[in-house]
PDB file of C-alpha atoms in Angstrom:
ATOM      1  CA  MET A  20     202.856   4.497  96.924  1.00  0.00           C
ATOM      2  CA  LYS A  21     202.303   6.624  93.825  1.00  0.00           C
ATOM      3  CA  GLN A  22     203.041   9.794  95.826  1.00  0.00           C
ATOM      4  CA  LYS A  23     206.346   8.319  96.996  1.00  0.00           C
ATOM      5  CA  LEU A  24     207.268   7.345  93.421  1.00  0.00           C
ATOM      6  CA  LEU A  25     206.289  10.777  92.126  1.00  0.00           C
ATOM      7  CA  GLY A  26     208.459  12.380  94.796  1.00  0.00           C
ATOM      8  CA  PHE A  27     211.394  10.210  93.735  1.00  0.00           C
ATOM      9  CA  PHE A  28     210.936  11.140  90.057  1.00  0.00           C
ATOM     10  CA  ILE A  29     210.802  14.855  90.854  1.00  0.00           C
ATOM     11  CA  MET A  30     213.908  14.618  93.050  1.00  0.00           C
ATOM     12  CA  PHE A  31     215.634  12.541  90.364  1.00  0.00           C
ATOM     13  CA  SER A  32     214.879  15.079  87.639  1.00  0.00           C
ATOM     14  CA  VAL A  33     216.000  18.010  89.768  1.00  0.00           C
ATOM     15  CA  GLY A  34     219.156  16.210  90.851  1.00  0.00           C
ATOM     16  CA  MET A  35     220.136  15.182  87.345  1.00  0.00           C
ATOM     17  CA  PHE A  36     219.660  18.673  85.933  1.00  0.00           C
ATOM     18  CA  HIS A  37     221.567  20.718  88.522  1.00  0.00           C
ATOM     19  CA  GLY A  38     225.201  20.515  89.426  1.00  0.00           C
ATOM     20  CA  GLN A  39     227.915  18.247  88.149  1.00  0.00           C
ATOM     21  CA  THR A  40     227.319  14.682  87.023  1.00  0.00           C
ATOM     22  CA  THR A  41     229.934  11.981  86.539  1.00  0.00           C
ATOM     23  CA  ARG A  42     229.490  10.140  83.253  1.00  0.00           C
ATOM     24  CA  TYR A  43     230.908   6.638  82.884  1.00  0.00           C
ATOM     25  CA  ILE A  44     231.175   5.712  79.213  1.00  0.00           C
ATOM     26  CA  TYR A  45     230.813   2.070  78.209  1.00  0.00           C
ATOM     27  CA  GLU A  46     231.729   0.674  74.818  1.00  0.00           C
ATOM     28  CA  THR A  47     229.083  -1.934  74.105  1.00  0.00           C
ATOM     29  CA  LEU A  48     229.320  -4.872  71.732  1.00  0.00           C
ATOM     30  CA  VAL A  49     226.034  -6.480  70.675  1.00  0.00           C
ATOM     31  CA  ASN A  50     225.372  -9.514  68.533  1.00  0.00           C
ATOM     32  CA  PRO A  51     222.191  -8.445  66.684  1.00  0.00           C
ATOM     33  CA  ASP A  52     221.197 -11.992  65.722  1.00  0.00           C
ATOM     34  CA  SER A  53     222.054 -14.958  67.943  1.00  0.00           C
ATOM     35  CA  ILE A  54     220.888 -17.482  65.324  1.00  0.00           C
ATOM     36  CA  ASN A  55     222.784 -16.245  62.285  1.00  0.00           C
ATOM     37  CA  LEU A  56     226.474 -15.468  62.550  1.00  0.00           C
ATOM     38  CA  VAL A  57     226.788 -11.730  61.983  1.00  0.00           C
ATOM     39  CA  THR A  58     229.276  -9.016  62.836  1.00  0.00           C
ATOM     40  CA  MET A  59     229.056  -7.649  66.347  1.00  0.00           C
ATOM     41  CA  LYS A  60     227.683  -4.105  66.465  1.00  0.00           C
ATOM     42  CA  THR A  61     229.300  -1.388  68.567  1.00  0.00           C
ATOM     43  CA  GLU A  62     227.759   1.593  70.300  1.00  0.00           C
ATOM     44  CA  ARG A  63     228.398   3.654  73.398  1.00  0.00           C
ATOM     45  CA  ASN A  64     226.250   3.811  76.497  1.00  0.00           C
ATOM     46  CA  PHE A  65     226.408   6.313  79.336  1.00  0.00           C
ATOM     47  CA  LEU A  66     225.963   5.758  83.050  1.00  0.00           C
ATOM     48  CA  ASP A  67     225.426   9.216  84.532  1.00  0.00           C
ATOM     49  CA  VAL A  68     225.797   9.332  88.306  1.00  0.00           C
ATOM     50  CA  LYS A  69     224.964  12.235  90.579  1.00  0.00           C
ATOM     51  CA  GLY A  70     224.714  11.669  94.310  1.00  0.00           C
ATOM     52  CA  SER A  71     222.460   8.709  95.017  1.00  0.00           C
ATOM     53  CA  LYS A  72     220.851   8.650  91.554  1.00  0.00           C
ATOM     54  CA  SER A  73     221.993   7.304  88.200  1.00  0.00           C
ATOM     55  CA  LEU A  74     220.764   7.237  84.617  1.00  0.00           C
ATOM     56  CA  PHE A  75     221.700   4.638  81.984  1.00  0.00           C
ATOM     57  CA  ILE A  76     221.128   5.770  78.389  1.00  0.00           C
ATOM     58  CA  SER A  77     222.680   5.173  74.982  1.00  0.00           C
ATOM     59  CA  GLU A  78     224.648   7.846  73.161  1.00  0.00           C
ATOM     60  CA  ASN A  79     222.625   7.317  69.974  1.00  0.00           C
ATOM     61  CA  LYS A  80     219.350   7.797  71.825  1.00  0.00           C
ATOM     62  CA  LEU A  81     220.659  11.025  73.339  1.00  0.00           C
ATOM     63  CA  LYS A  82     221.626  12.297  69.899  1.00  0.00           C
ATOM     64  CA  LYS A  83     218.240  11.453  68.413  1.00  0.00           C
ATOM     65  CA  ASP A  84     216.273  12.877  71.334  1.00  0.00           C
ATOM     66  CA  SER A  85     218.405  16.014  71.390  1.00  0.00           C
ATOM     67  CA  LEU A  86     217.866  16.568  67.672  1.00  0.00           C
ATOM     68  CA  TYR A  87     214.137  16.052  67.993  1.00  0.00           C
ATOM     69  CA  ALA A  88     213.926  18.361  71.032  1.00  0.00           C
ATOM     70  CA  SER A  89     215.481  21.152  68.976  1.00  0.00           C
ATOM     71  CA  PHE A  90     212.278  21.504  66.954  1.00  0.00           C
ATOM     72  CA  LYS A  91     209.633  24.003  67.954  1.00  0.00           C
ATOM     73  CA  PRO A  92     206.264  22.709  69.238  1.00  0.00           C
ATOM     74  CA  ASP A  93     204.490  23.696  66.029  1.00  0.00           C
ATOM     75  CA  GLN A  94     207.074  21.805  63.995  1.00  0.00           C
ATOM     76  CA  LYS A  95     206.524  18.660  66.045  1.00  0.00           C
ATOM     77  CA  ALA A  96     202.784  18.948  65.512  1.00  0.00           C
ATOM     78  CA  ASP A  97     203.268  19.173  61.767  1.00  0.00           C
ATOM     79  CA  ARG A  98     204.598  15.674  61.085  1.00  0.00           C
ATOM     80  CA  LYS A  99     205.320  16.182  57.373  1.00  0.00           C
ATOM     81  CA  LYS A 100     207.294  19.348  57.987  1.00  0.00           C
ATOM     82  CA  SER A 101     209.085  17.838  60.979  1.00  0.00           C
ATOM     83  CA  ASP A 102     210.064  14.729  59.023  1.00  0.00           C
ATOM     84  CA  LYS A 103     211.483  16.809  56.189  1.00  0.00           C
ATOM     85  CA  ASP A 104     213.316  19.244  58.478  1.00  0.00           C
ATOM     86  CA  LEU A 105     214.714  16.463  60.620  1.00  0.00           C
ATOM     87  CA  LEU A 106     216.360  14.724  57.700  1.00  0.00           C
ATOM     88  CA  LYS A 107     217.495  18.054  56.248  1.00  0.00           C
ATOM     89  CA  GLN A 108     218.979  19.461  59.485  1.00  0.00           C
ATOM     90  CA  GLY A 109     220.283  16.287  61.090  1.00  0.00           C
ATOM     91  CA  GLY A 110     221.111  14.198  58.063  1.00  0.00           C
ATOM     92  CA  LYS A 111     219.977  10.591  58.054  1.00  0.00           C
ATOM     93  CA  LYS A 112     223.426   9.236  58.861  1.00  0.00           C
ATOM     94  CA  SER A 113     223.431  11.136  62.140  1.00  0.00           C
ATOM     95  CA  ILE A 114     220.249   9.344  63.246  1.00  0.00           C
ATOM     96  CA  GLU A 115     221.872   6.046  64.069  1.00  0.00           C
ATOM     97  CA  PRO A 116     219.817   3.152  65.454  1.00  0.00           C
ATOM     98  CA  THR A 117     220.404   1.913  68.970  1.00  0.00           C
ATOM     99  CA  PHE A 118     219.905  -1.371  70.775  1.00  0.00           C
ATOM    100  CA  PHE A 119     218.821   0.598  73.841  1.00  0.00           C
ATOM    101  CA  GLU A 120     215.806   2.709  72.876  1.00  0.00           C
ATOM    102  CA  TYR A 121     214.891   3.400  76.486  1.00  0.00           C
ATOM    103  CA  PHE A 122     216.583   4.665  79.625  1.00  0.00           C
ATOM    104  CA  ILE A 123     216.993   3.254  83.121  1.00  0.00           C
ATOM    105  CA  ALA A 124     216.907   5.289  86.325  1.00  0.00           C
ATOM    106  CA  LYS A 125     218.250   3.954  89.608  1.00  0.00           C
ATOM    107  CA  ASN A 126     218.159   4.887  93.250  1.00  0.00           C
ATOM    108  CA  ILE A 127     221.583   3.489  94.135  1.00  0.00           C
ATOM    109  CA  PRO A 128     221.438   3.180  97.953  1.00  0.00           C
ATOM    110  CA  GLU A 129     217.988   1.574  97.879  1.00  0.00           C
ATOM    111  CA  GLN A 130     218.847  -0.555  94.805  1.00  0.00           C
ATOM    112  CA  LYS A 131     215.644   0.484  93.054  1.00  0.00           C
ATOM    113  CA  VAL A 132     215.612   0.244  89.268  1.00  0.00           C
ATOM    114  CA  TYR A 133     213.090   1.951  86.964  1.00  0.00           C
ATOM    115  CA  PHE A 134     212.782   1.107  83.263  1.00  0.00           C
ATOM    116  CA  TYR A 135     211.457   3.890  80.987  1.00  0.00           C
ATOM    117  CA  ASP A 136     210.182   3.732  77.431  1.00  0.00           C
ATOM    118  CA  ARG A 137     208.233   6.207  75.320  1.00  0.00           C
ATOM    119  CA  VAL A 138     205.174   6.008  73.091  1.00  0.00           C
ATOM    120  CA  GLY A 139     204.146   9.014  71.008  1.00  0.00           C
ATOM    121  CA  GLY A 140     205.855  11.454  73.347  1.00  0.00           C
ATOM    122  CA  LYS A 141     204.424   9.877  76.529  1.00  0.00           C
ATOM    123  CA  GLN A 142     206.683   8.001  78.929  1.00  0.00           C
ATOM    124  CA  ILE A 143     205.760   4.634  80.394  1.00  0.00           C
ATOM    125  CA  TYR A 144     207.761   2.909  83.099  1.00  0.00           C
ATOM    126  CA  TYR A 145     207.900   0.084  85.595  1.00  0.00           C
ATOM    127  CA  GLN A 146     209.973  -0.705  88.658  1.00  0.00           C
ATOM    128  CA  GLU A 147     212.113  -3.819  88.274  1.00  0.00           C
ATOM    129  CA  ASP A 148     210.780  -6.473  90.658  1.00  0.00           C
ATOM    130  CA  ARG A 149     213.592  -9.023  90.403  1.00  0.00           C
ATOM    131  CA  SER A 150     216.597  -8.680  92.659  1.00  0.00           C
ATOM    132  CA  LEU A 151     220.090  -9.466  91.436  1.00  0.00           C
ATOM    133  CA  LYS A 152     221.765 -12.244  93.410  1.00  0.00           C
ATOM    134  CA  TRP A 153     225.498 -11.957  92.857  1.00  0.00           C
ATOM    135  CA  GLU A 154     228.003 -14.684  93.602  1.00  0.00           C
ATOM    136  CA  ILE A 155     231.256 -12.861  94.338  1.00  0.00           C
ATOM    137  CA  THR A 156     234.309 -14.985  93.583  1.00  0.00           C
ATOM    138  CA  ASN A 157     237.902 -14.725  94.765  1.00  0.00           C
ATOM    139  CA  ASP A 158     239.148 -13.998  91.230  1.00  0.00           C
ATOM    140  CA  VAL A 159     240.977 -10.679  91.043  1.00  0.00           C
ATOM    141  CA  GLU A 160     242.333  -9.185  87.829  1.00  0.00           C
ATOM    142  CA  LYS A 161     243.013  -5.828  86.246  1.00  0.00           C
ATOM    143  CA  GLN A 162     240.156  -4.950  83.896  1.00  0.00           C
ATOM    144  CA  ASN A 163     239.997  -1.779  81.804  1.00  0.00           C
ATOM    145  CA  GLY A 164     242.677  -0.159  83.931  1.00  0.00           C
ATOM    146  CA  TYR A 165     241.145  -1.001  87.336  1.00  0.00           C
ATOM    147  CA  GLN A 166     241.943  -3.676  89.880  1.00  0.00           C
ATOM    148  CA  SER A 167     238.738  -5.694  89.743  1.00  0.00           C
ATOM    149  CA  GLN A 168     236.976  -8.668  91.267  1.00  0.00           C
ATOM    150  CA  LYS A 169     234.742 -11.164  89.501  1.00  0.00           C
ATOM    151  CA  ALA A 170     231.063 -11.748  90.262  1.00  0.00           C
ATOM    152  CA  VAL A 171     228.415 -13.889  88.545  1.00  0.00           C
ATOM    153  CA  ALA A 172     224.615 -13.544  88.407  1.00  0.00           C
ATOM    154  CA  ASN A 173     221.722 -15.161  86.545  1.00  0.00           C
ATOM    155  CA  PHE A 174     219.349 -12.529  85.185  1.00  0.00           C
ATOM    156  CA  GLY A 175     216.826 -12.406  82.365  1.00  0.00           C
ATOM    157  CA  GLY A 176     217.684 -15.847  81.040  1.00  0.00           C
ATOM    158  CA  ARG A 177     221.410 -15.174  80.755  1.00  0.00           C
ATOM    159  CA  VAL A 178     224.342 -15.828  83.057  1.00  0.00           C
ATOM    160  CA  TRP A 179     226.272 -12.588  83.495  1.00  0.00           C
ATOM    161  CA  THR A 180     229.898 -12.161  84.518  1.00  0.00           C
ATOM    162  CA  ALA A 181     230.792  -8.798  86.012  1.00  0.00           C
ATOM    163  CA  TRP A 182     234.116  -7.328  87.034  1.00  0.00           C
ATOM    164  CA  PHE A 183     233.720  -4.590  89.624  1.00  0.00           C
ATOM    165  CA  THR A 184     236.273  -2.277  91.185  1.00  0.00           C
ATOM    166  CA  LYS A 185     236.354  -0.923  94.718  1.00  0.00           C
ATOM    167  CA  GLU A 186     238.511   1.912  93.382  1.00  0.00           C
ATOM    168  CA  ILE A 187     235.233   3.548  92.320  1.00  0.00           C
ATOM    169  CA  ASN A 188     232.970   3.349  95.344  1.00  0.00           C
ATOM    170  CA  ILE A 189     229.640   3.278  93.488  1.00  0.00           C
ATOM    171  CA  SER A 190     227.375   0.234  93.661  1.00  0.00           C
ATOM    172  CA  ASP A 191     226.180   0.540  90.072  1.00  0.00           C
ATOM    173  CA  GLY A 192     226.804  -0.548  86.511  1.00  0.00           C
ATOM    174  CA  PRO A 193     225.372  -0.623  82.972  1.00  0.00           C
ATOM    175  CA  TYR A 194     221.762  -1.505  82.164  1.00  0.00           C
ATOM    176  CA  LYS A 195     219.898  -2.823  85.249  1.00  0.00           C
ATOM    177  CA  PHE A 196     223.017  -4.205  86.896  1.00  0.00           C
ATOM    178  CA  SER A 197     224.068  -2.931  90.311  1.00  0.00           C
ATOM    179  CA  GLY A 198     224.423  -4.131  93.900  1.00  0.00           C
ATOM    180  CA  LEU A 199     228.134  -4.945  94.001  1.00  0.00           C
ATOM    181  CA  PRO A 200     230.646  -3.249  96.367  1.00  0.00           C
ATOM    182  CA  GLY A 201     232.031  -1.093  93.552  1.00  0.00           C
ATOM    183  CA  LEU A 202     231.391   0.043  89.998  1.00  0.00           C
ATOM    184  CA  ILE A 203     231.079  -2.603  87.281  1.00  0.00           C
ATOM    185  CA  VAL A 204     233.857  -1.937  84.763  1.00  0.00           C
ATOM    186  CA  LYS A 205     233.258  -4.993  82.591  1.00  0.00           C
ATOM    187  CA  LEU A 206     230.110  -7.048  81.998  1.00  0.00           C
ATOM    188  CA  GLU A 207     229.322  -9.842  79.555  1.00  0.00           C
ATOM    189  CA  ASP A 208     226.825 -12.678  79.164  1.00  0.00           C
ATOM    190  CA  ASP A 209     227.529 -16.370  78.794  1.00  0.00           C
ATOM    191  CA  LYS A 210     226.268 -16.466  75.197  1.00  0.00           C
ATOM    192  CA  GLY A 211     228.701 -13.806  74.004  1.00  0.00           C
ATOM    193  CA  ASP A 212     225.896 -11.572  72.740  1.00  0.00           C
ATOM    194  CA  TYR A 213     226.393  -8.542  75.016  1.00  0.00           C
ATOM    195  CA  LYS A 214     229.563  -7.002  76.380  1.00  0.00           C
ATOM    196  CA  PHE A 215     230.028  -3.701  78.238  1.00  0.00           C
ATOM    197  CA  ASP A 216     233.496  -2.218  78.803  1.00  0.00           C
ATOM    198  CA  LEU A 217     234.144   0.952  80.771  1.00  0.00           C
ATOM    199  CA  VAL A 218     236.387   3.076  78.564  1.00  0.00           C
ATOM    200  CA  LYS A 219     236.197   6.584  79.967  1.00  0.00           C
ATOM    201  CA  LYS A 220     235.070   8.771  82.866  1.00  0.00           C
ATOM    202  CA  ILE A 221     234.182  12.449  82.426  1.00  0.00           C
ATOM    203  CA  ASN A 222     232.310  15.184  84.283  1.00  0.00           C
ATOM    204  CA  ILE A 223     229.290  16.875  82.706  1.00  0.00           C
ATOM    205  CA  LYS A 224     226.919  19.595  83.848  1.00  0.00           C
ATOM    206  CA  ASN A 225     223.722  17.594  83.526  1.00  0.00           C
ATOM    207  CA  SER A 226     221.970  14.700  81.817  1.00  0.00           C
ATOM    208  CA  PHE A 227     219.582  15.129  78.913  1.00  0.00           C
ATOM    209  CA  GLU A 228     216.668  12.778  79.408  1.00  0.00           C
ATOM    210  CA  PRO A 229     213.998  14.171  81.789  1.00  0.00           C
ATOM    211  CA  ILE A 230     211.539  12.100  83.767  1.00  0.00           C
ATOM    212  CA  ASN A 231     208.031  13.380  83.157  1.00  0.00           C
ATOM    213  CA  ALA A 232     205.678  13.796  86.095  1.00  0.00           C
ATOM    214  CA  ASP A 233     202.803  12.411  83.980  1.00  0.00           C
ATOM    215  CA  ALA A 234     204.643   9.224  82.999  1.00  0.00           C
ATOM    216  CA  LYS A 235     202.346   6.196  82.968  1.00  0.00           C
ATOM    217  CA  GLN A 236     203.135   3.689  85.692  1.00  0.00           C
ATOM    218  CA  SER A 237     202.984  -0.008  84.847  1.00  0.00           C
ATOM    219  CA  THR A 238     204.502  -3.247  86.129  1.00  0.00           C
ATOM    220  CA  ARG A 239     207.068  -5.508  84.532  1.00  0.00           C
ATOM    221  CA  ILE A 240     204.437  -8.178  83.856  1.00  0.00           C
ATOM    222  CA  ASN A 241     201.815  -5.754  82.487  1.00  0.00           C
ATOM    223  CA  PHE A 242     204.266  -3.469  80.673  1.00  0.00           C
ATOM    224  CA  ASN A 243     203.765  -5.167  77.310  1.00  0.00           C
ATOM    225  CA  GLY A 244     200.006  -4.755  77.287  1.00  0.00           C
ATOM    226  CA  ASP A 245     200.056  -1.231  78.721  1.00  0.00           C
ATOM    227  CA  LYS A 246     202.557  -0.103  76.109  1.00  0.00           C
ATOM    228  CA  ALA A 247     200.521  -1.679  73.310  1.00  0.00           C
ATOM    229  CA  ALA A 248     197.422   0.150  74.576  1.00  0.00           C
ATOM    230  CA  LEU A 249     199.294   3.459  74.481  1.00  0.00           C
ATOM    231  CA  GLU A 250     200.500   2.718  70.955  1.00  0.00           C
ATOM    232  CA  LEU A 251     196.964   1.976  69.787  1.00  0.00           C
ATOM    233  CA  GLU A 252     195.686   5.135  71.451  1.00  0.00           C
ATOM    234  CA  PHE A 253     198.433   7.180  69.823  1.00  0.00           C
ATOM    235  CA  ALA A 254     197.772   5.549  66.428  1.00  0.00           C
ATOM    236  CA  LYS A 255     194.067   6.345  66.711  1.00  0.00           C
ATOM    237  CA  ASN A 256     194.727   9.984  67.611  1.00  0.00           C
ATOM    238  CA  ASN A 257     197.299  10.302  64.856  1.00  0.00           C
ATOM    239  CA  LYS A 258     194.871   8.825  62.319  1.00  0.00           C
ATOM    240  CA  ASN A 259     192.214  11.327  63.361  1.00  0.00           C
ATOM    241  CA  ARG A 260     194.669  14.200  62.945  1.00  0.00           C
ATOM    242  CA  SER A 261     196.226  13.230  59.652  1.00  0.00           C
ATOM    243  CA  GLY A 262     193.743  10.914  57.966  1.00  0.00           C
ATOM    244  CA  ASN A 263     196.700   8.973  56.595  1.00  0.00           C
ATOM    245  CA  GLY A 264     195.959   5.693  58.370  1.00  0.00           C
ATOM    246  CA  MET A 265     197.677   3.996  61.255  1.00  0.00           C
ATOM    247  CA  PRO A 266     201.450   4.064  61.574  1.00  0.00           C
ATOM    248  CA  ASN A 267     203.330   0.807  61.323  1.00  0.00           C
ATOM    249  CA  PHE A 268     204.830  -0.055  64.692  1.00  0.00           C
ATOM    250  CA  GLY A 269     206.360  -3.306  63.507  1.00  0.00           C
ATOM    251  CA  ASN A 270     206.478  -6.612  65.335  1.00  0.00           C
ATOM    252  CA  GLY A 271     207.355  -6.959  68.986  1.00  0.00           C
ATOM    253  CA  GLY A 272     210.461  -8.174  70.669  1.00  0.00           C
ATOM    254  CA  ARG A 273     211.151  -9.068  74.235  1.00  0.00           C
ATOM    255  CA  HIS A 274     211.977  -6.239  76.539  1.00  0.00           C
ATOM    256  CA  GLY A 275     215.414  -4.723  76.834  1.00  0.00           C
ATOM    257  CA  GLY A 276     216.919  -5.633  73.485  1.00  0.00           C
ATOM    258  CA  GLY A 277     216.642  -5.088  69.768  1.00  0.00           C
ATOM    259  CA  MET A 278     216.577  -1.845  67.890  1.00  0.00           C
ATOM    260  CA  ASN A 279     214.062   0.695  69.157  1.00  0.00           C
ATOM    261  CA  GLY A 280     210.367   0.546  69.894  1.00  0.00           C
ATOM    262  CA  GLY A 281     207.919  -1.966  68.505  1.00  0.00           C
ATOM    263  CA  MET A 282     204.691  -3.571  69.658  1.00  0.00           C
ATOM    264  CA  GLY A 283     205.610  -5.468  72.838  1.00  0.00           C
ATOM    265  CA  GLY A 284     206.973  -8.931  73.378  1.00  0.00           C
ATOM    266  CA  ARG A 285     205.681 -12.464  73.700  1.00  0.00           C
ATOM    267  CA  GLY A 286     203.426 -13.951  76.339  1.00  0.00           C
ATOM    268  CA  ASN A 287     203.598 -11.958  79.552  1.00  0.00           C
ATOM    269  CA  GLN A 288     207.058 -10.616  78.880  1.00  0.00           C
ATOM    270  CA  PRO A 289     207.585  -6.872  78.417  1.00  0.00           C
ATOM    271  CA  GLY A 290     208.332  -5.868  74.853  1.00  0.00           C
ATOM    272  CA  ALA A 291     210.537  -3.215  73.338  1.00  0.00           C
ATOM    273  CA  GLY A 292     211.275  -3.334  69.702  1.00  0.00           C
ATOM    274  CA  GLY A 293     213.348  -5.170  67.168  1.00  0.00           C
ATOM    275  CA  MET A 294     216.047  -4.937  64.565  1.00  0.00           C
ATOM    276  CA  PRO A 295     216.002  -2.097  62.035  1.00  0.00           C
ATOM    277  CA  GLN A 296     214.652  -2.749  58.560  1.00  0.00           C
ATOM    278  CA  LYS A 297     214.744  -0.769  55.348  1.00  0.00           C
ATOM    279  CA  GLY A 298     212.000   1.686  54.544  1.00  0.00           C
ATOM    280  CA  MET A 299     209.983   3.905  56.828  1.00  0.00           C
ATOM    281  CA  GLY A 300     209.549   3.231  60.549  1.00  0.00           C
ATOM    282  CA  MET A 301     208.231   4.951  63.653  1.00  0.00           C
ATOM    283  CA  ASP A 302     210.496   5.712  66.574  1.00  0.00           C
ATOM    284  CA  GLY A 303     209.532   6.297  70.178  1.00  0.00           C
ATOM    285  CA  ASN A 304     209.374  10.077  69.757  1.00  0.00           C
ATOM    286  CA  ASN A 305     206.935   9.990  66.842  1.00  0.00           C
ATOM    287  CA  PHE A 306     208.974  10.854  63.815  1.00  0.00           C
ATOM    288  CA  PRO A 307     209.837   8.456  61.010  1.00  0.00           C
ATOM    289  CA  THR A 308     213.330   7.729  59.811  1.00  0.00           C
ATOM    290  CA  GLN A 309     214.411   6.643  56.371  1.00  0.00           C
ATOM    291  CA  SER A 310     216.893   4.319  54.781  1.00  0.00           C
ATOM    292  CA  SER A 311     218.200   3.926  51.289  1.00  0.00           C
ATOM    293  CA  GLY A 312     220.770   1.845  49.531  1.00  0.00           C
ATOM    294  CA  ASN A 313     222.397  -0.654  51.901  1.00  0.00           C
ATOM    295  CA  GLU A 314     221.912   1.389  55.058  1.00  0.00           C
ATOM    296  CA  ASN A 315     219.258   0.613  57.676  1.00  0.00           C
ATOM    297  CA  PHE A 316     217.828   3.565  59.570  1.00  0.00           C
ATOM    298  CA  SER A 317     214.248   2.485  60.260  1.00  0.00           C
ATOM    299  CA  PHE A 318     213.227   2.194  63.907  1.00  0.00           C
ATOM    300  CA  GLY A 319     210.503  -0.442  63.541  1.00  0.00           C
ATOM    301  CA  GLY A 320     210.672  -4.161  62.884  1.00  0.00           C
ATOM    302  CA  GLY A 321     210.759  -7.554  64.534  1.00  0.00           C
ATOM    303  CA  GLY A 322     212.709  -8.193  67.722  1.00  0.00           C
ATOM    304  CA  GLN A 323     215.911 -10.182  67.586  1.00  0.00           C
ATOM    305  CA  ASN A 324     218.309 -11.248  70.329  1.00  0.00           C
ATOM    306  CA  PRO A 325     216.970  -9.198  73.246  1.00  0.00           C
ATOM    307  CA  ILE A 326     219.136  -8.600  76.279  1.00  0.00           C
ATOM    308  CA  GLU A 327     216.476 -10.261  78.456  1.00  0.00           C
ATOM    309  CA  LEU A 328     215.359 -13.657  77.195  1.00  0.00           C
ATOM    310  CA  ARG A 329     212.720 -14.046  79.868  1.00  0.00           C
TER     311      ARG A 329
END
């Protein structure tokens, strides 16, 4: 089984890095706090499709990862120098937080979905074990410039309404959503907390985020504990190197929502981060970010309003 998965990851990486990829750009609205009435936050997410494979990743994550990847290995090893250079070269305002501090790889024909996160430079992933059961209705409307049909599914504790178009013959969509006879051009949940709108389609040469051959395999149920173990291992190694004590990973949030990595979720649910808070935080690639004044740029903190409630 592991050999088959490894073969898929290698083929996925090769496929995504060679030749032309079609990028579908979604404007995403997120309500960061479902309890308190706050302004909806906007960011862009990309669905990169090449052949039978796709990659869902946020624009802000790509920017942050690309900036971090520009440093030399010795700079990454020297945390103090890297922190200073990062803020100097990139500017703190360019390091914007994201509600999607992870990426999702799919095998479209086989409807296999893989969720990837990162701890201290090491990837950890699981294969989604819940199938999407769509109820396709007879409602037909034009959505975001495409003749579309309505479908409804219950997933992760939310009821999702999707509008898909057969004009784009790809059975895929944002986040983990796929399996309809066409591309999802609009997606929103019943609580009004998440909304994805397809706004643009472009061609690019490749995608940025690689899948590492040494990524740690987990399961959806065990993901929370396995990620926490990696974080503790990384914290221990970092403490031994620097002698500055353990980094603050913040409090956990349920998987698939909130701002960037934290310490896992609740119960047996996978965890992945929370809302940004002022001060210093630790992001998934092991460099801190700063905030000052009224701006929040930290990547730690408690989870709020995750995309998956269970």
